[in-house]
Coordinates of C-alpha atoms and ligand atoms in Angstrom, one line a residue:
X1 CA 0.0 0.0 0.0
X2 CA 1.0 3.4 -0.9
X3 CA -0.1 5.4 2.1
X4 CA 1.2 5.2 5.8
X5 CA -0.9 3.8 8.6
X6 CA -1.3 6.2 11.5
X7 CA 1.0 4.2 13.7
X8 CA 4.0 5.0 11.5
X9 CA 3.0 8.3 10.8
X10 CA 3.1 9.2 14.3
X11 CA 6.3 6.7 14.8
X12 CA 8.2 8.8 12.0
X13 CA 6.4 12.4 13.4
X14 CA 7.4 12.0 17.2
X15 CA 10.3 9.0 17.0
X16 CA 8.1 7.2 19.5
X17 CA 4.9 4.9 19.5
X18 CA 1.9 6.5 20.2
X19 CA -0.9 5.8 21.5
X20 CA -5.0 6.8 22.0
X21 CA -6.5 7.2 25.3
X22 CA -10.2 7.0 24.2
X23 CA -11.9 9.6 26.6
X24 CA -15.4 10.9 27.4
X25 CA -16.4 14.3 26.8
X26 CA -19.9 13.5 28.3
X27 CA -21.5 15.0 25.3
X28 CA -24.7 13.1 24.1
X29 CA -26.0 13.3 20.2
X30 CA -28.6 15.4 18.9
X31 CA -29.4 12.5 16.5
X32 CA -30.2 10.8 19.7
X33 CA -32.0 12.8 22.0
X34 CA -34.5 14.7 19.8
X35 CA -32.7 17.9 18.3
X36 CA -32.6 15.9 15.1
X37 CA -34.1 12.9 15.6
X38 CA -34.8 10.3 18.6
X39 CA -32.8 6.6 18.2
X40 CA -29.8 8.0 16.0
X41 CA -28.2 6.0 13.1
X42 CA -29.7 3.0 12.8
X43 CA -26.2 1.3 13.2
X44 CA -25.3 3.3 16.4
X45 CA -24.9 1.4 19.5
X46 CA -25.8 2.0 23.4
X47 CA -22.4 3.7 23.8
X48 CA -22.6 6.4 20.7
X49 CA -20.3 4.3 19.4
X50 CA -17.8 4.5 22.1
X51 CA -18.0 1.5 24.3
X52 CA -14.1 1.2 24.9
X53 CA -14.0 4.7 26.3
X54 CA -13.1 5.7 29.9
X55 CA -16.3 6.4 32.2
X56 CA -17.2 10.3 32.5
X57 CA -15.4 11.3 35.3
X58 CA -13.2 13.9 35.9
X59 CA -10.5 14.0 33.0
X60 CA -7.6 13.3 34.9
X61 CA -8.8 10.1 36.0
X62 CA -10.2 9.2 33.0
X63 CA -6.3 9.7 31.6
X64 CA -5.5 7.6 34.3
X65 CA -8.0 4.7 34.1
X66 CA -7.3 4.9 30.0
X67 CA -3.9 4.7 30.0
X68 CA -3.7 2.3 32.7
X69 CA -5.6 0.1 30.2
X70 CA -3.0 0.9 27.4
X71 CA -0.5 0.2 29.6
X72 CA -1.2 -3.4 30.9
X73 CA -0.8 -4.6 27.1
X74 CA 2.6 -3.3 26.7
X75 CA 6.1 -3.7 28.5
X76 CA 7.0 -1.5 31.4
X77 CA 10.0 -0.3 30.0
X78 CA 10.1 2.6 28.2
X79 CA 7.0 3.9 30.3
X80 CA 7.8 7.2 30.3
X81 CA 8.4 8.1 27.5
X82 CA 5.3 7.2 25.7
X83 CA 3.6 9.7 24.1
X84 CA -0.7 9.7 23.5
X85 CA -3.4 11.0 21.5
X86 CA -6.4 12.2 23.6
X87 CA -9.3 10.9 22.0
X88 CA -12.7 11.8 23.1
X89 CA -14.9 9.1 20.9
X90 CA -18.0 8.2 21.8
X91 CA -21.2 10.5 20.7
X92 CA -20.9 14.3 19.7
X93 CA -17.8 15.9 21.3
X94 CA -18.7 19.4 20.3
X95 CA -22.5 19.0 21.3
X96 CA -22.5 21.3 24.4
X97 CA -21.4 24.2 26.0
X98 CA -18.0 25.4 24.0
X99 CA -16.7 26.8 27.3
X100 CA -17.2 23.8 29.5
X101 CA -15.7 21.1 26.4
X102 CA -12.8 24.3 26.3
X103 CA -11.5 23.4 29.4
X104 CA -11.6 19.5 29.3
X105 CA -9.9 19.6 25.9
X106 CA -7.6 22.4 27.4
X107 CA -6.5 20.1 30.4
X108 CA -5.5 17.2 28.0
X109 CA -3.6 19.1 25.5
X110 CA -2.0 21.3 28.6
X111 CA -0.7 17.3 29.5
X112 CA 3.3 17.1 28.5
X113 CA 2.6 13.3 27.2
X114 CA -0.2 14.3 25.1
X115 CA 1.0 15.2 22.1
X116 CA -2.8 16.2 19.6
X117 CA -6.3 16.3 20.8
X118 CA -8.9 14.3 18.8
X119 CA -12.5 14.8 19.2
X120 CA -15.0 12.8 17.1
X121 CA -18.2 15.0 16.3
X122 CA -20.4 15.2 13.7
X123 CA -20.7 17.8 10.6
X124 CA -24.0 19.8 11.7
X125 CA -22.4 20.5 15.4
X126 CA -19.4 22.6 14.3
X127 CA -21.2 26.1 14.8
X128 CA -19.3 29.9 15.0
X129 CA -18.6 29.3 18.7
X130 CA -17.2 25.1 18.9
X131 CA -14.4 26.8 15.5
X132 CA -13.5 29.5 17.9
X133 CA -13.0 27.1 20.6
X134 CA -11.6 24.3 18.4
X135 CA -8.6 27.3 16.7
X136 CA -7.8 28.3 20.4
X137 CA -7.1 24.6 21.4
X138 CA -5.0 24.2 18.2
X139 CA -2.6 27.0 19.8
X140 CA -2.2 24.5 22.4
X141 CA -1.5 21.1 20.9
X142 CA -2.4 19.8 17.5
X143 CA -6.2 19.0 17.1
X144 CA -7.8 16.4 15.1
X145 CA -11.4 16.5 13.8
X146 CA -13.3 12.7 12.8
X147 CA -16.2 13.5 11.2
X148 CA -18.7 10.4 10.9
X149 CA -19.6 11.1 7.1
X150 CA -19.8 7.2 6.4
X151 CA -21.3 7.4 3.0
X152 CA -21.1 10.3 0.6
X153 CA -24.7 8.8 -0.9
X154 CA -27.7 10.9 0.7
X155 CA -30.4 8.2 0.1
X156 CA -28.3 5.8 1.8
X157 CA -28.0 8.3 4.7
X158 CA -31.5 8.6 5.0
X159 CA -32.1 4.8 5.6
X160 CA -29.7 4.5 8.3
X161 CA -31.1 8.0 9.4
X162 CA -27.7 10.1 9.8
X163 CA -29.4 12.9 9.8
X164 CA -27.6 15.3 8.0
X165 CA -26.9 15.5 3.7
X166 CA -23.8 15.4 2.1
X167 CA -23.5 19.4 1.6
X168 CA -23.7 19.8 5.3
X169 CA -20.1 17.6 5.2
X170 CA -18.4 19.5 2.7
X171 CA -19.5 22.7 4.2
X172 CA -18.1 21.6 7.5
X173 CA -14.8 20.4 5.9
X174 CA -13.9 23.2 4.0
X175 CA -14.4 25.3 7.5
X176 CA -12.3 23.0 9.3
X177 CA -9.8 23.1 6.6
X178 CA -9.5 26.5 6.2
X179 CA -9.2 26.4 9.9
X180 CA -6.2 24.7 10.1
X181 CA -7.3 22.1 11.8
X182 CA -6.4 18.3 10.3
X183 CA -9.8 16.3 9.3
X184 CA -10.1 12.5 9.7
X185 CA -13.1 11.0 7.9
X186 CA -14.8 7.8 8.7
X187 CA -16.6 6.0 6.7
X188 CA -18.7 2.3 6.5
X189 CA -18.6 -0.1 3.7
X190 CA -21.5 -2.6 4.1
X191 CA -24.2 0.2 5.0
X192 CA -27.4 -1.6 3.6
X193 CA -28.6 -1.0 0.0
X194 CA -24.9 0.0 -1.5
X195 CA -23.1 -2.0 -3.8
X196 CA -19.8 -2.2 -4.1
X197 CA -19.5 0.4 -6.4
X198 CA -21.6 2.6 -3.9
X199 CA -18.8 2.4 -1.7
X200 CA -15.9 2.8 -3.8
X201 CA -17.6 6.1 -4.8
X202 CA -17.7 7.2 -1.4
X203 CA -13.6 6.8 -1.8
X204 CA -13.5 8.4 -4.7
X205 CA -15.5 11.4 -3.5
X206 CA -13.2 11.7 -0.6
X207 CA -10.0 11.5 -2.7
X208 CA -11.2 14.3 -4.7
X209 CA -11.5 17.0 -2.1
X210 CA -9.4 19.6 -1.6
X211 CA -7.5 19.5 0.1
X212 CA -8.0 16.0 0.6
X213 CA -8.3 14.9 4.0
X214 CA -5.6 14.6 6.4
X215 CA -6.7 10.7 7.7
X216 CA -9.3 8.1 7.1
X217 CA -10.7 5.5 8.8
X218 CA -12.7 2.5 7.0
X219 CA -15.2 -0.1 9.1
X220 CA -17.2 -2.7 8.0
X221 CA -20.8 -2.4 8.7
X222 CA -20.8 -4.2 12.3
X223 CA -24.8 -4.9 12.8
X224 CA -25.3 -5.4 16.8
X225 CA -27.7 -6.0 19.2
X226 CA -30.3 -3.2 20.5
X227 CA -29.5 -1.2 17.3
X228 CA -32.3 -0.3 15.1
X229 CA -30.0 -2.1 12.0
X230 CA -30.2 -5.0 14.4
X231 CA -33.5 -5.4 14.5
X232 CA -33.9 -4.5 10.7
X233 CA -31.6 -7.1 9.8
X234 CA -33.4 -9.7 11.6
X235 CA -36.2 -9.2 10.6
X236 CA -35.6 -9.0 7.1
X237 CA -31.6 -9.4 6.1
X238 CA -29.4 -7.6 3.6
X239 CA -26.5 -9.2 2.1
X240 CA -23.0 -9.2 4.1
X241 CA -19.8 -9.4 2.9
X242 CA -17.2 -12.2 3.7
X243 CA -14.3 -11.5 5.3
X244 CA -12.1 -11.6 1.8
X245 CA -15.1 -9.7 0.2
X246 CA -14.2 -6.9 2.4
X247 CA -10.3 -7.5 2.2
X248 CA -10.7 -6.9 -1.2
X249 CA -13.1 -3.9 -1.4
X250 CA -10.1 -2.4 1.4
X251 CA -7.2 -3.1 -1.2
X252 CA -9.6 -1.1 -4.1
X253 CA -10.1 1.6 -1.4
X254 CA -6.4 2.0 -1.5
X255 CA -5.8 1.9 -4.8
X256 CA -8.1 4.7 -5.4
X257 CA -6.7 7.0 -2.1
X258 CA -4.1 9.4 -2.3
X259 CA -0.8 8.6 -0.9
X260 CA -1.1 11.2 1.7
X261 CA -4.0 10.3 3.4
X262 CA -3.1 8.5 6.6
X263 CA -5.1 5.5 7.5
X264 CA -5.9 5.4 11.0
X265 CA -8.4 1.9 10.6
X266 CA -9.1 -0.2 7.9
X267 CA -11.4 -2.8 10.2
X268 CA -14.0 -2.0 12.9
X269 CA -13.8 -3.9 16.4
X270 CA -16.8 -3.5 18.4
X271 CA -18.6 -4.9 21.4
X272 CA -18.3 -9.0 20.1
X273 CA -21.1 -9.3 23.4
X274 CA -23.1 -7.2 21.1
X275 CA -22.3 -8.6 17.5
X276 CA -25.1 -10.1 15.3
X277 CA -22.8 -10.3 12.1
X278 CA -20.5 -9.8 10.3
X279 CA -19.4 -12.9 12.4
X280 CA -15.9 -13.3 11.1
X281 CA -15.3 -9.7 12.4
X282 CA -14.7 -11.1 16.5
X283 CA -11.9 -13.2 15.0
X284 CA -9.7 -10.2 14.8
X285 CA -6.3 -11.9 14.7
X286 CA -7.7 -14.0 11.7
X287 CA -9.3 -10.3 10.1
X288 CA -5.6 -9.0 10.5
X289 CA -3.9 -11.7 9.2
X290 CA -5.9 -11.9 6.0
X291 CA -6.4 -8.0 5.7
X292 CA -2.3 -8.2 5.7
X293 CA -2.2 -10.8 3.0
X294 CA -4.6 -9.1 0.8
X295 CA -2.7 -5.7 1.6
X296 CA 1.0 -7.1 0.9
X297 CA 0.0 -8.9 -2.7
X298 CA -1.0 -7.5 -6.2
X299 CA -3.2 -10.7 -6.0
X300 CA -4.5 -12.8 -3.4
X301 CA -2.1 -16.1 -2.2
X302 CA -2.6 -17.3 0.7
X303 CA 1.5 -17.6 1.2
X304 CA 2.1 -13.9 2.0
X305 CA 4.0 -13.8 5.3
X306 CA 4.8 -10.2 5.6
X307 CA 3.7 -8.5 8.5
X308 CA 2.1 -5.2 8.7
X309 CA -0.3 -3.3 10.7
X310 CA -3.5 -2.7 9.1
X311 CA -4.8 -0.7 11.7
X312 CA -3.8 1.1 14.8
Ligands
SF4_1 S1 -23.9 10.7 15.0 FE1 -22.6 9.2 16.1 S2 -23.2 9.1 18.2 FE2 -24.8 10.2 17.0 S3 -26.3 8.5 16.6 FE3 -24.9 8.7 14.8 S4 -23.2 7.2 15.2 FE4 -24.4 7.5 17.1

């Protein structure tokens, strides 16, 4: 592949591994609780899409309890010395008061192992006020903004009730651009009622802004329990991919995405307590192994041995 996976970006940017602390902000969504809409995306879980997130307490002991958590998967040397991203993930990080979210973003990026602030939001909560706030935290530290566009199709968006079109993301994007601020885009391949070509268009879309976007991350649809998609799909199911459907859909993705878009994700990992399908995605050693096989050959053989992340 011709672009760099976050991990190496940051490796080469900071000469150290980093790593995300995935914080709450103790925003909820407006897709959620009635501003937009009640029930949110269709595909949207319990946790707003967040369930590996540190509880909302105060911030520095949700640092604590979330790098604690990094920390007992790695070795203790070199402890100090590691270096994090602050991520605040699950629902709309800039859906509240810009003062109040000011000050929690403040006291992360303030942190001398911190070294960029990312706050997932969505497009249509990025108002006069939340830029202000979001340019005076970017004197402090780097920030990152990952917009959930998903698809770039607005009929699509509509059956898994988004709640916001496609003009609304551009619009949004070109502020944040011209703001300075670096954009990472996620989007879903799988989302019911696209074809593959669907999907690839969303890519293609994304390669052709300008300037195009800083990061990307890529999921497969992950259809869960006590999800409205849940309950769609059981009651009447959509077609899913297989795990080398989706391998090869990723290595297209790719093909089509500038070089310098950093991938952050190419696979989703959610709650496997919660997972209705795609099954093969709570095998995630075997989705990581054949991800890297598909990634590492012009065409699929099951010999490829080189080893590479595939996401961070
Ligand atoms: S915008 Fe995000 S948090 Fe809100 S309902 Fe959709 S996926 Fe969930």
């Amino acid at each position: 592949m011709r672009q760099k996976m976050l991990s190496e970006e940051l490796k080469g940017k900071y000469g150290v591994k980093v790593y995300k602390l995935s914080l709450s902000s103790g925003c909820t969504c407006p897709n959620r609780d009635g501003t937009i809409m009640y029930g949110g995306c269709t595909f949207c879980s319990e946790g707003g899409s967040g369930e590996s997130a540190a509880p909302f307490v105060p911030l520095r002991e949700q640092i604590e309890f979330a790098r604690k958590k990094v920390e007992a998967k790695l070795p203790k040397a070199g402890q100090d010395k590691r270096l994090y991203i602050a991520y605040f993930q699950s629902f709309t990080n800039t859906y509240g008061d810009p003062e109040r979210l000011y000050e929690m973003f403040r006291e992360a990026a303030m942190l001398p192992e911190i070294a960029a602030v990312s706050i997932g939001t969505r497009p249509d909560c990025l108002e006069a006020p939340v830029m202000e706030m979001l340019c005076r935290l970017q004197e402090i530290k780097p920030v990152w903004v990952e917009l959930g566009l998903q698809t770039m199709h607005d009929r699509t968006a509509e059956r898994v009730h988004r709640g916001y079109c496609l003009e609304t993301f551009e619009n949004a994007y070109k502020r944040l651009k011209e703001a300075g601020m670096e954009v990472v885009v996620h989007v879903i391949m799988g989302l019911p009622g696209e074809s593959r070509c669907d999907m690839l268009d969303t890519i293609r879309y994304l390669s052709s802004l300008r300037p195009v976007p800083d990061g990307i991350k890529i999921a497969q649809l992950q259809i869960l329990r006590g999800t409205a998609l849940g309950v769609e799909y059981q009651k009447d199911p959509f077609p899913v991919m297989t795990l080398e459907e989706y391998c090869e859909l990723i290595r297209d993705c790719l093909a089509i995405l500038p070089e310098e878009v950093v991938i952050h994700r190419l696979t989703g990992d959610g709650p496997k307590n919660l997972l209705i399908e795609p099954a093969w995605s709570a095998d995630k050693k075997r989705v990581l192994n054949t991800m890297r096989r598909y990634l590492t050959q012009p065409a699929f053989s099951s010999s490829g041995t080189e080893h590479r992340e595939v996401h961070s």
